[in-house]
PDB file of N, CA and C in Angstrom:
ATOM      1  N   LEU A 128       0.825  -0.742  -0.100  1.00 57.00           N
ATOM      2  CA  LEU A 128      -0.375  -0.414  -0.072  1.00 57.00           C
ATOM      3  C   LEU A 128       0.772   1.041   0.059  1.00 57.00           C
ATOM      4  N   GLU A 129       1.968   1.145   0.510  1.00 70.00           N
ATOM      5  CA  GLU A 129       2.883   3.006   0.133  1.00 70.00           C
ATOM      6  C   GLU A 129       3.106   2.929  -1.184  1.00 70.00           C
ATOM      7  N   ASP A 130       2.777   2.271  -2.312  1.00 72.00           N
ATOM      8  CA  ASP A 130       2.895   2.394  -3.989  1.00 72.00           C
ATOM      9  C   ASP A 130       2.533   3.022  -3.679  1.00 72.00           C
ATOM     10  N   ARG A 131       2.066   4.110  -4.366  1.00 76.00           N
ATOM     11  CA  ARG A 131       0.599   5.301  -4.454  1.00 76.00           C
ATOM     12  C   ARG A 131       0.455   5.571  -6.272  1.00 76.00           C
ATOM     13  N   THR A 132       0.822   4.961  -6.819  1.00 88.00           N
ATOM     14  CA  THR A 132       0.889   4.918  -8.231  1.00 88.00           C
ATOM     15  C   THR A 132       0.232   6.034  -9.042  1.00 88.00           C
ATOM     16  N   LYS A 133      -0.103   6.647  -9.502  1.00 92.00           N
ATOM     17  CA  LYS A 133      -1.268   7.721  -9.982  1.00 92.00           C
ATOM     18  C   LYS A 133      -1.253   6.612 -11.102  1.00 92.00           C
ATOM     19  N   ILE A 134      -3.139   6.148 -11.243  1.00 94.00           N
ATOM     20  CA  ILE A 134      -4.133   5.339 -12.344  1.00 94.00           C
ATOM     21  C   ILE A 134      -4.945   6.139 -13.172  1.00 94.00           C
ATOM     22  N   ASP A 135      -4.345   5.964 -13.908  1.00 96.00           N
ATOM     23  CA  ASP A 135      -5.059   6.706 -15.769  1.00 96.00           C
ATOM     24  C   ASP A 135      -6.084   6.732 -15.977  1.00 96.00           C
ATOM     25  N   LEU A 136      -6.418   5.493 -15.535  1.00 96.00           N
ATOM     26  CA  LEU A 136      -8.269   4.867 -16.118  1.00 96.00           C
ATOM     27  C   LEU A 136      -8.689   3.822 -15.161  1.00 96.00           C
ATOM     28  N   ILE A 137     -10.046   4.180 -14.629  1.00 96.00           N
ATOM     29  CA  ILE A 137     -10.725   3.065 -13.878  1.00 96.00           C
ATOM     30  C   ILE A 137     -11.834   2.287 -15.111  1.00 96.00           C
ATOM     31  N   VAL A 138     -11.254  -0.043 -15.395  1.00 95.00           N
ATOM     32  CA  VAL A 138     -12.400   0.001 -15.926  1.00 95.00           C
ATOM     33  C   VAL A 138     -13.418  -0.713 -14.679  1.00 95.00           C
ATOM     34  N   ILE A 139     -14.423  -0.542 -15.010  1.00 93.00           N
ATOM     35  CA  ILE A 139     -15.275  -0.766 -13.680  1.00 93.00           C
ATOM     36  C   ILE A 139     -16.059  -1.984 -14.267  1.00 93.00           C
ATOM     37  N   GLY A 140     -17.063  -3.008 -13.522  1.00 90.00           N
ATOM     38  CA  GLY A 140     -17.770  -3.689 -14.484  1.00 90.00           C
ATOM     39  C   GLY A 140     -19.329  -2.790 -14.349  1.00 90.00           C
ATOM     40  N   SER A 141     -20.635  -3.399 -14.630  1.00 91.00           N
ATOM     41  CA  SER A 141     -21.490  -3.111 -15.183  1.00 91.00           C
ATOM     42  C   SER A 141     -23.097  -3.903 -15.388  1.00 91.00           C
ATOM     43  N   SER A 142     -23.479  -4.104 -14.617  1.00 91.00           N
ATOM     44  CA  SER A 142     -25.058  -4.991 -15.259  1.00 91.00           C
ATOM     45  C   SER A 142     -25.821  -4.200 -16.330  1.00 91.00           C
ATOM     46  N   ALA A 143     -25.844  -2.985 -16.195  1.00 92.00           N
ATOM     47  CA  ALA A 143     -26.252  -1.635 -17.239  1.00 92.00           C
ATOM     48  C   ALA A 143     -25.870  -0.678 -16.494  1.00 92.00           C
ATOM     49  N   VAL A 144     -26.126   0.301 -17.645  1.00 94.00           N
ATOM     50  CA  VAL A 144     -25.843   1.446 -17.608  1.00 94.00           C
ATOM     51  C   VAL A 144     -25.902   2.335 -17.916  1.00 94.00           C
ATOM     52  N   ASN A 145     -27.034   3.863 -17.812  1.00 94.00           N
ATOM     53  CA  ASN A 145     -27.482   4.373 -18.437  1.00 94.00           C
ATOM     54  C   ASN A 145     -26.478   5.598 -19.452  1.00 94.00           C
ATOM     55  N   PRO A 146     -25.916   6.172 -20.251  1.00 95.00           N
ATOM     56  CA  PRO A 146     -25.455   6.963 -21.626  1.00 95.00           C
ATOM     57  C   PRO A 146     -26.260   8.143 -21.436  1.00 95.00           C
ATOM     58  N   ILE A 147     -26.080   9.059 -20.640  1.00 93.00           N
ATOM     59  CA  ILE A 147     -26.619   9.990 -20.438  1.00 93.00           C
ATOM     60  C   ILE A 147     -26.353  11.097 -19.084  1.00 93.00           C
ATOM     61  N   THR A 148     -26.652  10.136 -17.910  1.00 91.00           N
ATOM     62  CA  THR A 148     -26.305  10.466 -16.696  1.00 91.00           C
ATOM     63  C   THR A 148     -24.895   9.101 -15.980  1.00 91.00           C
ATOM     64  N   GLY A 149     -24.729   9.096 -16.720  1.00 92.00           N
ATOM     65  CA  GLY A 149     -23.535   7.453 -16.305  1.00 92.00           C
ATOM     66  C   GLY A 149     -23.917   6.239 -14.910  1.00 92.00           C
ATOM     67  N   ALA A 150     -24.927   6.791 -14.268  1.00 91.00           N
ATOM     68  CA  ALA A 150     -25.881   5.987 -13.965  1.00 91.00           C
ATOM     69  C   ALA A 150     -25.217   4.434 -14.176  1.00 91.00           C
ATOM     70  N   ARG A 151     -25.282   3.501 -13.324  1.00 91.00           N
ATOM     71  CA  ARG A 151     -24.876   2.485 -13.460  1.00 91.00           C
ATOM     72  C   ARG A 151     -25.094   1.223 -12.330  1.00 91.00           C
ATOM     73  N   VAL A 152     -25.823   0.303 -12.874  1.00 88.00           N
ATOM     74  CA  VAL A 152     -26.101  -0.994 -12.035  1.00 88.00           C
ATOM     75  C   VAL A 152     -24.437  -1.665 -12.143  1.00 88.00           C
ATOM     76  N   GLY A 153     -24.179  -1.942 -10.667  1.00 84.00           N
ATOM     77  CA  GLY A 153     -22.811  -2.684 -11.356  1.00 84.00           C
ATOM     78  C   GLY A 153     -23.383  -4.117 -10.454  1.00 84.00           C
ATOM     79  N   LYS A 154     -22.374  -4.882  -9.794  1.00 79.00           N
ATOM     80  CA  LYS A 154     -22.262  -6.420  -9.679  1.00 79.00           C
ATOM     81  C   LYS A 154     -23.251  -6.638  -8.789  1.00 79.00           C
ATOM     82  N   GLY A 155     -23.683  -6.228  -7.590  1.00 78.00           N
ATOM     83  CA  GLY A 155     -24.383  -6.376  -6.414  1.00 78.00           C
ATOM     84  C   GLY A 155     -23.448  -6.390  -5.303  1.00 78.00           C
ATOM     85  N   GLU A 156     -22.340  -6.257  -5.500  1.00 79.00           N
ATOM     86  CA  GLU A 156     -22.199  -6.869  -4.245  1.00 79.00           C
ATOM     87  C   GLU A 156     -21.119  -5.175  -3.838  1.00 79.00           C
ATOM     88  N   GLY A 157     -20.842  -4.023  -4.234  1.00 83.00           N
ATOM     89  CA  GLY A 157     -20.131  -2.957  -3.852  1.00 83.00           C
ATOM     90  C   GLY A 157     -18.717  -2.592  -3.490  1.00 83.00           C
ATOM     91  N   PHE A 158     -17.817  -4.150  -4.638  1.00 88.00           N
ATOM     92  CA  PHE A 158     -17.112  -4.037  -3.916  1.00 88.00           C
ATOM     93  C   PHE A 158     -16.644  -2.591  -5.130  1.00 88.00           C
ATOM     94  N   ALA A 159     -16.739  -2.711  -6.252  1.00 89.00           N
ATOM     95  CA  ALA A 159     -15.864  -1.599  -7.368  1.00 89.00           C
ATOM     96  C   ALA A 159     -16.354  -0.123  -6.649  1.00 89.00           C
ATOM     97  N   GLU A 160     -16.820  -0.345  -6.042  1.00 89.00           N
ATOM     98  CA  GLU A 160     -17.269   1.339  -4.630  1.00 89.00           C
ATOM     99  C   GLU A 160     -16.254   1.191  -4.154  1.00 89.00           C
ATOM    100  N   LEU A 161     -15.743   0.604  -3.574  1.00 91.00           N
ATOM    101  CA  LEU A 161     -15.106  -0.336  -1.897  1.00 91.00           C
ATOM    102  C   LEU A 161     -13.817   0.190  -2.661  1.00 91.00           C
ATOM    103  N   GLU A 162     -13.701  -0.200  -3.680  1.00 92.00           N
ATOM    104  CA  GLU A 162     -12.419  -0.432  -4.355  1.00 92.00           C
ATOM    105  C   GLU A 162     -11.715   1.357  -4.836  1.00 92.00           C
ATOM    106  N   TYR A 163     -12.681   1.769  -5.711  1.00 92.00           N
ATOM    107  CA  TYR A 163     -13.051   3.317  -5.914  1.00 92.00           C
ATOM    108  C   TYR A 163     -12.287   3.941  -4.288  1.00 92.00           C
ATOM    109  N   GLY A 164     -13.401   3.952  -4.144  1.00 92.00           N
ATOM    110  CA  GLY A 164     -13.421   5.244  -2.796  1.00 92.00           C
ATOM    111  C   GLY A 164     -11.715   4.862  -1.729  1.00 92.00           C
ATOM    112  N   MET A 165     -11.130   3.404  -1.669  1.00 92.00           N
ATOM    113  CA  MET A 165      -9.896   2.922  -1.622  1.00 92.00           C
ATOM    114  C   MET A 165      -9.132   4.160  -1.974  1.00 92.00           C
ATOM    115  N   MET A 166      -8.664   3.725  -3.630  1.00 93.00           N
ATOM    116  CA  MET A 166      -7.748   4.872  -4.789  1.00 93.00           C
ATOM    117  C   MET A 166      -8.007   5.900  -3.674  1.00 93.00           C
ATOM    118  N   ARG A 167      -9.343   6.716  -4.361  1.00 92.00           N
ATOM    119  CA  ARG A 167      -9.210   7.792  -4.197  1.00 92.00           C
ATOM    120  C   ARG A 167      -8.694   8.589  -2.075  1.00 92.00           C
ATOM    121  N   GLN A 168      -9.474   7.705  -1.438  1.00 92.00           N
ATOM    122  CA  GLN A 168      -8.538   7.770   0.116  1.00 92.00           C
ATOM    123  C   GLN A 168      -6.614   8.108  -0.886  1.00 92.00           C
ATOM    124  N   LEU A 169      -6.534   7.155  -1.444  1.00 91.00           N
ATOM    125  CA  LEU A 169      -4.763   6.824  -1.511  1.00 91.00           C
ATOM    126  C   LEU A 169      -4.282   8.004  -2.086  1.00 91.00           C
ATOM    127  N   GLY A 170      -5.099   8.345  -2.637  1.00 92.00           N
ATOM    128  CA  GLY A 170      -4.820   9.595  -4.031  1.00 92.00           C
ATOM    129  C   GLY A 170      -4.368   8.880  -5.052  1.00 92.00           C
ATOM    130  N   MET A 171      -4.584   7.755  -5.381  1.00 93.00           N
ATOM    131  CA  MET A 171      -3.960   7.336  -6.573  1.00 93.00           C
ATOM    132  C   MET A 171      -4.908   7.011  -7.385  1.00 93.00           C
ATOM    133  N   ILE A 172      -6.445   8.032  -7.131  1.00 95.00           N
ATOM    134  CA  ILE A 172      -7.942   8.596  -8.540  1.00 95.00           C
ATOM    135  C   ILE A 172      -7.960  10.100  -7.948  1.00 95.00           C
ATOM    136  N   ASP A 173      -8.609  10.345  -8.907  1.00 94.00           N
ATOM    137  CA  ASP A 173      -8.851  12.061  -8.275  1.00 94.00           C
ATOM    138  C   ASP A 173     -10.733  11.584  -9.105  1.00 94.00           C
ATOM    139  N   GLU A 174     -11.522  13.273  -9.176  1.00 91.00           N
ATOM    140  CA  GLU A 174     -12.134  13.018  -9.659  1.00 91.00           C
ATOM    141  C   GLU A 174     -12.333  13.209 -11.051  1.00 91.00           C
ATOM    142  N   THR A 175     -11.160  13.048 -11.407  1.00 95.00           N
ATOM    143  CA  THR A 175     -10.581  13.689 -13.363  1.00 95.00           C
ATOM    144  C   THR A 175     -10.509  12.364 -13.517  1.00 95.00           C
ATOM    145  N   THR A 176      -9.846  10.820 -12.886  1.00 96.00           N
ATOM    146  CA  THR A 176     -10.203   9.648 -13.126  1.00 96.00           C
ATOM    147  C   THR A 176     -11.605   9.513 -14.188  1.00 96.00           C
ATOM    148  N   PRO A 177     -10.897   9.393 -15.341  1.00 97.00           N
ATOM    149  CA  PRO A 177     -12.071   8.490 -16.511  1.00 97.00           C
ATOM    150  C   PRO A 177     -12.215   6.452 -15.691  1.00 97.00           C
ATOM    151  N   VAL A 178     -13.765   7.144 -15.564  1.00 97.00           N
ATOM    152  CA  VAL A 178     -13.726   5.596 -15.274  1.00 97.00           C
ATOM    153  C   VAL A 178     -15.490   5.103 -16.610  1.00 97.00           C
ATOM    154  N   VAL A 179     -14.719   3.595 -16.997  1.00 97.00           N
ATOM    155  CA  VAL A 179     -15.048   2.901 -17.930  1.00 97.00           C
ATOM    156  C   VAL A 179     -16.008   1.641 -18.514  1.00 97.00           C
ATOM    157  N   THR A 180     -16.764   1.559 -18.805  1.00 95.00           N
ATOM    158  CA  THR A 180     -17.667   0.029 -18.649  1.00 95.00           C
ATOM    159  C   THR A 180     -17.436   0.115 -19.699  1.00 95.00           C
ATOM    160  N   THR A 181     -17.925  -1.635 -19.863  1.00 95.00           N
ATOM    161  CA  THR A 181     -18.352  -2.452 -21.358  1.00 95.00           C
ATOM    162  C   THR A 181     -19.227  -3.316 -21.287  1.00 95.00           C
ATOM    163  N   VAL A 182     -19.896  -2.886 -22.044  1.00 95.00           N
ATOM    164  CA  VAL A 182     -21.797  -3.875 -21.787  1.00 95.00           C
ATOM    165  C   VAL A 182     -22.252  -4.005 -23.176  1.00 95.00           C
ATOM    166  N   HIS A 183     -23.217  -4.959 -23.386  1.00 96.00           N
ATOM    167  CA  HIS A 183     -23.722  -5.235 -24.311  1.00 96.00           C
ATOM    168  C   HIS A 183     -25.089  -3.760 -24.263  1.00 96.00           C
ATOM    169  N   ASP A 184     -25.337  -3.700 -25.905  1.00 96.00           N
ATOM    170  CA  ASP A 184     -25.944  -2.678 -26.802  1.00 96.00           C
ATOM    171  C   ASP A 184     -26.916  -3.039 -25.431  1.00 96.00           C
ATOM    172  N   CYS A 185     -27.728  -4.128 -25.118  1.00 95.00           N
ATOM    173  CA  CYS A 185     -29.695  -4.050 -24.511  1.00 95.00           C
ATOM    174  C   CYS A 185     -28.871  -3.873 -22.692  1.00 95.00           C
ATOM    175  N   GLN A 186     -27.616  -3.785 -22.363  1.00 95.00           N
ATOM    176  CA  GLN A 186     -27.521  -3.433 -21.174  1.00 95.00           C
ATOM    177  C   GLN A 186     -27.338  -1.767 -21.341  1.00 95.00           C
ATOM    178  N   VAL A 187     -28.028  -0.718 -21.443  1.00 96.00           N
ATOM    179  CA  VAL A 187     -28.019   0.438 -22.364  1.00 96.00           C
ATOM    180  C   VAL A 187     -28.972   0.914 -22.219  1.00 96.00           C
ATOM    181  N   ILE A 188     -29.543   1.730 -20.734  1.00 93.00           N
ATOM    182  CA  ILE A 188     -30.690   1.711 -20.337  1.00 93.00           C
ATOM    183  C   ILE A 188     -30.521   3.471 -20.054  1.00 93.00           C
ATOM    184  N   GLU A 189     -31.692   3.826 -21.360  1.00 92.00           N
ATOM    185  CA  GLU A 189     -31.869   5.630 -21.198  1.00 92.00           C
ATOM    186  C   GLU A 189     -32.635   5.991 -19.697  1.00 92.00           C
ATOM    187  N   LYS A 190     -34.110   5.088 -19.839  1.00 90.00           N
ATOM    188  CA  LYS A 190     -34.916   5.088 -18.728  1.00 90.00           C
ATOM    189  C   LYS A 190     -35.539   4.815 -17.857  1.00 90.00           C
ATOM    190  N   GLY A 191     -35.428   5.199 -17.083  1.00 85.00           N
ATOM    191  CA  GLY A 191     -35.501   4.165 -15.591  1.00 85.00           C
ATOM    192  C   GLY A 191     -34.805   4.596 -14.363  1.00 85.00           C
ATOM    193  N   LEU A 192     -32.841   4.498 -15.160  1.00 83.00           N
ATOM    194  CA  LEU A 192     -31.805   4.295 -14.608  1.00 83.00           C
ATOM    195  C   LEU A 192     -30.973   5.381 -13.984  1.00 83.00           C
ATOM    196  N   PRO A 193     -31.099   5.853 -13.044  1.00 78.00           N
ATOM    197  CA  PRO A 193     -31.396   5.458 -11.705  1.00 78.00           C
ATOM    198  C   PRO A 193     -32.919   5.216 -11.828  1.00 78.00           C
ATOM    199  N   PRO A 194     -33.684   4.225 -11.292  1.00 79.00           N
ATOM    200  CA  PRO A 194     -34.759   4.255 -10.852  1.00 79.00           C
ATOM    201  C   PRO A 194     -35.826   5.950 -10.501  1.00 79.00           C
ATOM    202  N   GLU A 195     -37.276   6.002 -10.662  1.00 83.00           N
ATOM    203  CA  GLU A 195     -37.463   7.458 -10.871  1.00 83.00           C
ATOM    204  C   GLU A 195     -37.853   7.204  -8.737  1.00 83.00           C
ATOM    205  N   GLY A 196     -37.569   8.846  -8.184  1.00 78.00           N
ATOM    206  CA  GLY A 196     -37.213   8.399  -7.085  1.00 78.00           C
ATOM    207  C   GLY A 196     -36.476   8.072  -6.004  1.00 78.00           C
ATOM    208  N   LYS A 197     -35.200   7.696  -6.669  1.00 79.00           N
ATOM    209  CA  LYS A 197     -34.282   6.851  -6.319  1.00 79.00           C
ATOM    210  C   LYS A 197     -32.509   7.336  -6.957  1.00 79.00           C
ATOM    211  N   PRO A 198     -32.264   8.495  -6.186  1.00 74.00           N
ATOM    212  CA  PRO A 198     -31.315   9.196  -6.810  1.00 74.00           C
ATOM    213  C   PRO A 198     -29.831   8.668  -6.997  1.00 74.00           C
ATOM    214  N   MET A 199     -28.868   8.693  -7.620  1.00 74.00           N
ATOM    215  CA  MET A 199     -27.537   8.334  -7.425  1.00 74.00           C
ATOM    216  C   MET A 199     -27.415   8.288  -5.951  1.00 74.00           C
ATOM    217  N   MET A 200     -26.803   7.427  -5.139  1.00 73.00           N
ATOM    218  CA  MET A 200     -26.142   7.622  -3.625  1.00 73.00           C
ATOM    219  C   MET A 200     -24.822   8.475  -3.822  1.00 73.00           C
ATOM    220  N   LEU A 201     -24.453   8.336  -3.154  1.00 70.00           N
ATOM    221  CA  LEU A 201     -22.786   9.672  -2.713  1.00 70.00           C
ATOM    222  C   LEU A 201     -22.105   8.587  -3.265  1.00 70.00           C
ATOM    223  N   HIS A 202     -21.888   7.506  -2.787  1.00 74.00           N
ATOM    224  CA  HIS A 202     -20.754   6.211  -2.758  1.00 74.00           C
ATOM    225  C   HIS A 202     -21.004   6.357  -4.766  1.00 74.00           C
ATOM    226  N   ASP A 203     -21.751   5.962  -4.916  1.00 81.00           N
ATOM    227  CA  ASP A 203     -21.705   5.383  -5.926  1.00 81.00           C
ATOM    228  C   ASP A 203     -21.372   5.808  -7.159  1.00 81.00           C
ATOM    229  N   VAL A 204     -20.597   4.969  -8.090  1.00 88.00           N
ATOM    230  CA  VAL A 204     -19.659   5.163  -9.154  1.00 88.00           C
ATOM    231  C   VAL A 204     -20.110   5.831 -10.385  1.00 88.00           C
ATOM    232  N   PRO A 205     -20.364   6.958 -11.146  1.00 90.00           N
ATOM    233  CA  PRO A 205     -20.854   6.587 -12.315  1.00 90.00           C
ATOM    234  C   PRO A 205     -19.595   6.885 -13.316  1.00 90.00           C
ATOM    235  N   VAL A 206     -20.281   6.078 -14.492  1.00 94.00           N
ATOM    236  CA  VAL A 206     -18.854   6.181 -15.789  1.00 94.00           C
ATOM    237  C   VAL A 206     -19.118   7.387 -16.438  1.00 94.00           C
ATOM    238  N   ASP A 207     -17.964   7.586 -17.265  1.00 96.00           N
ATOM    239  CA  ASP A 207     -18.146   8.234 -18.401  1.00 96.00           C
ATOM    240  C   ASP A 207     -17.891   8.323 -19.516  1.00 96.00           C
ATOM    241  N   ILE A 208     -17.164   7.502 -19.874  1.00 97.00           N
ATOM    242  CA  ILE A 208     -17.653   5.917 -21.450  1.00 97.00           C
ATOM    243  C   ILE A 208     -18.026   4.852 -20.582  1.00 97.00           C
ATOM    244  N   ILE A 209     -18.573   4.535 -22.324  1.00 96.00           N
ATOM    245  CA  ILE A 209     -19.141   3.612 -22.201  1.00 96.00           C
ATOM    246  C   ILE A 209     -19.236   2.308 -23.520  1.00 96.00           C
ATOM    247  N   VAL A 210     -17.968   1.492 -23.304  1.00 95.00           N
ATOM    248  CA  VAL A 210     -17.609   0.998 -24.819  1.00 95.00           C
ATOM    249  C   VAL A 210     -18.455  -0.435 -24.869  1.00 95.00           C
TER     250      VAL A 210
END
């Protein structure tokens, strides 16, 4: 943990993603958010570090993600780029 290498890009898993807001549904355990938070705390990434996900076309959802009345939480990691 003493190695504080600056990370240029993060690739994160997603089950579904909104291309307009960057909101994503992860794999259900919160590990991506935990790892993201740890890297932020260690100074290895910051708010300018791009977050990328790869999904199939059917996993790109513009309506209903996040569900109406349930906004993204502060610890949720949105994506910047969808491949």
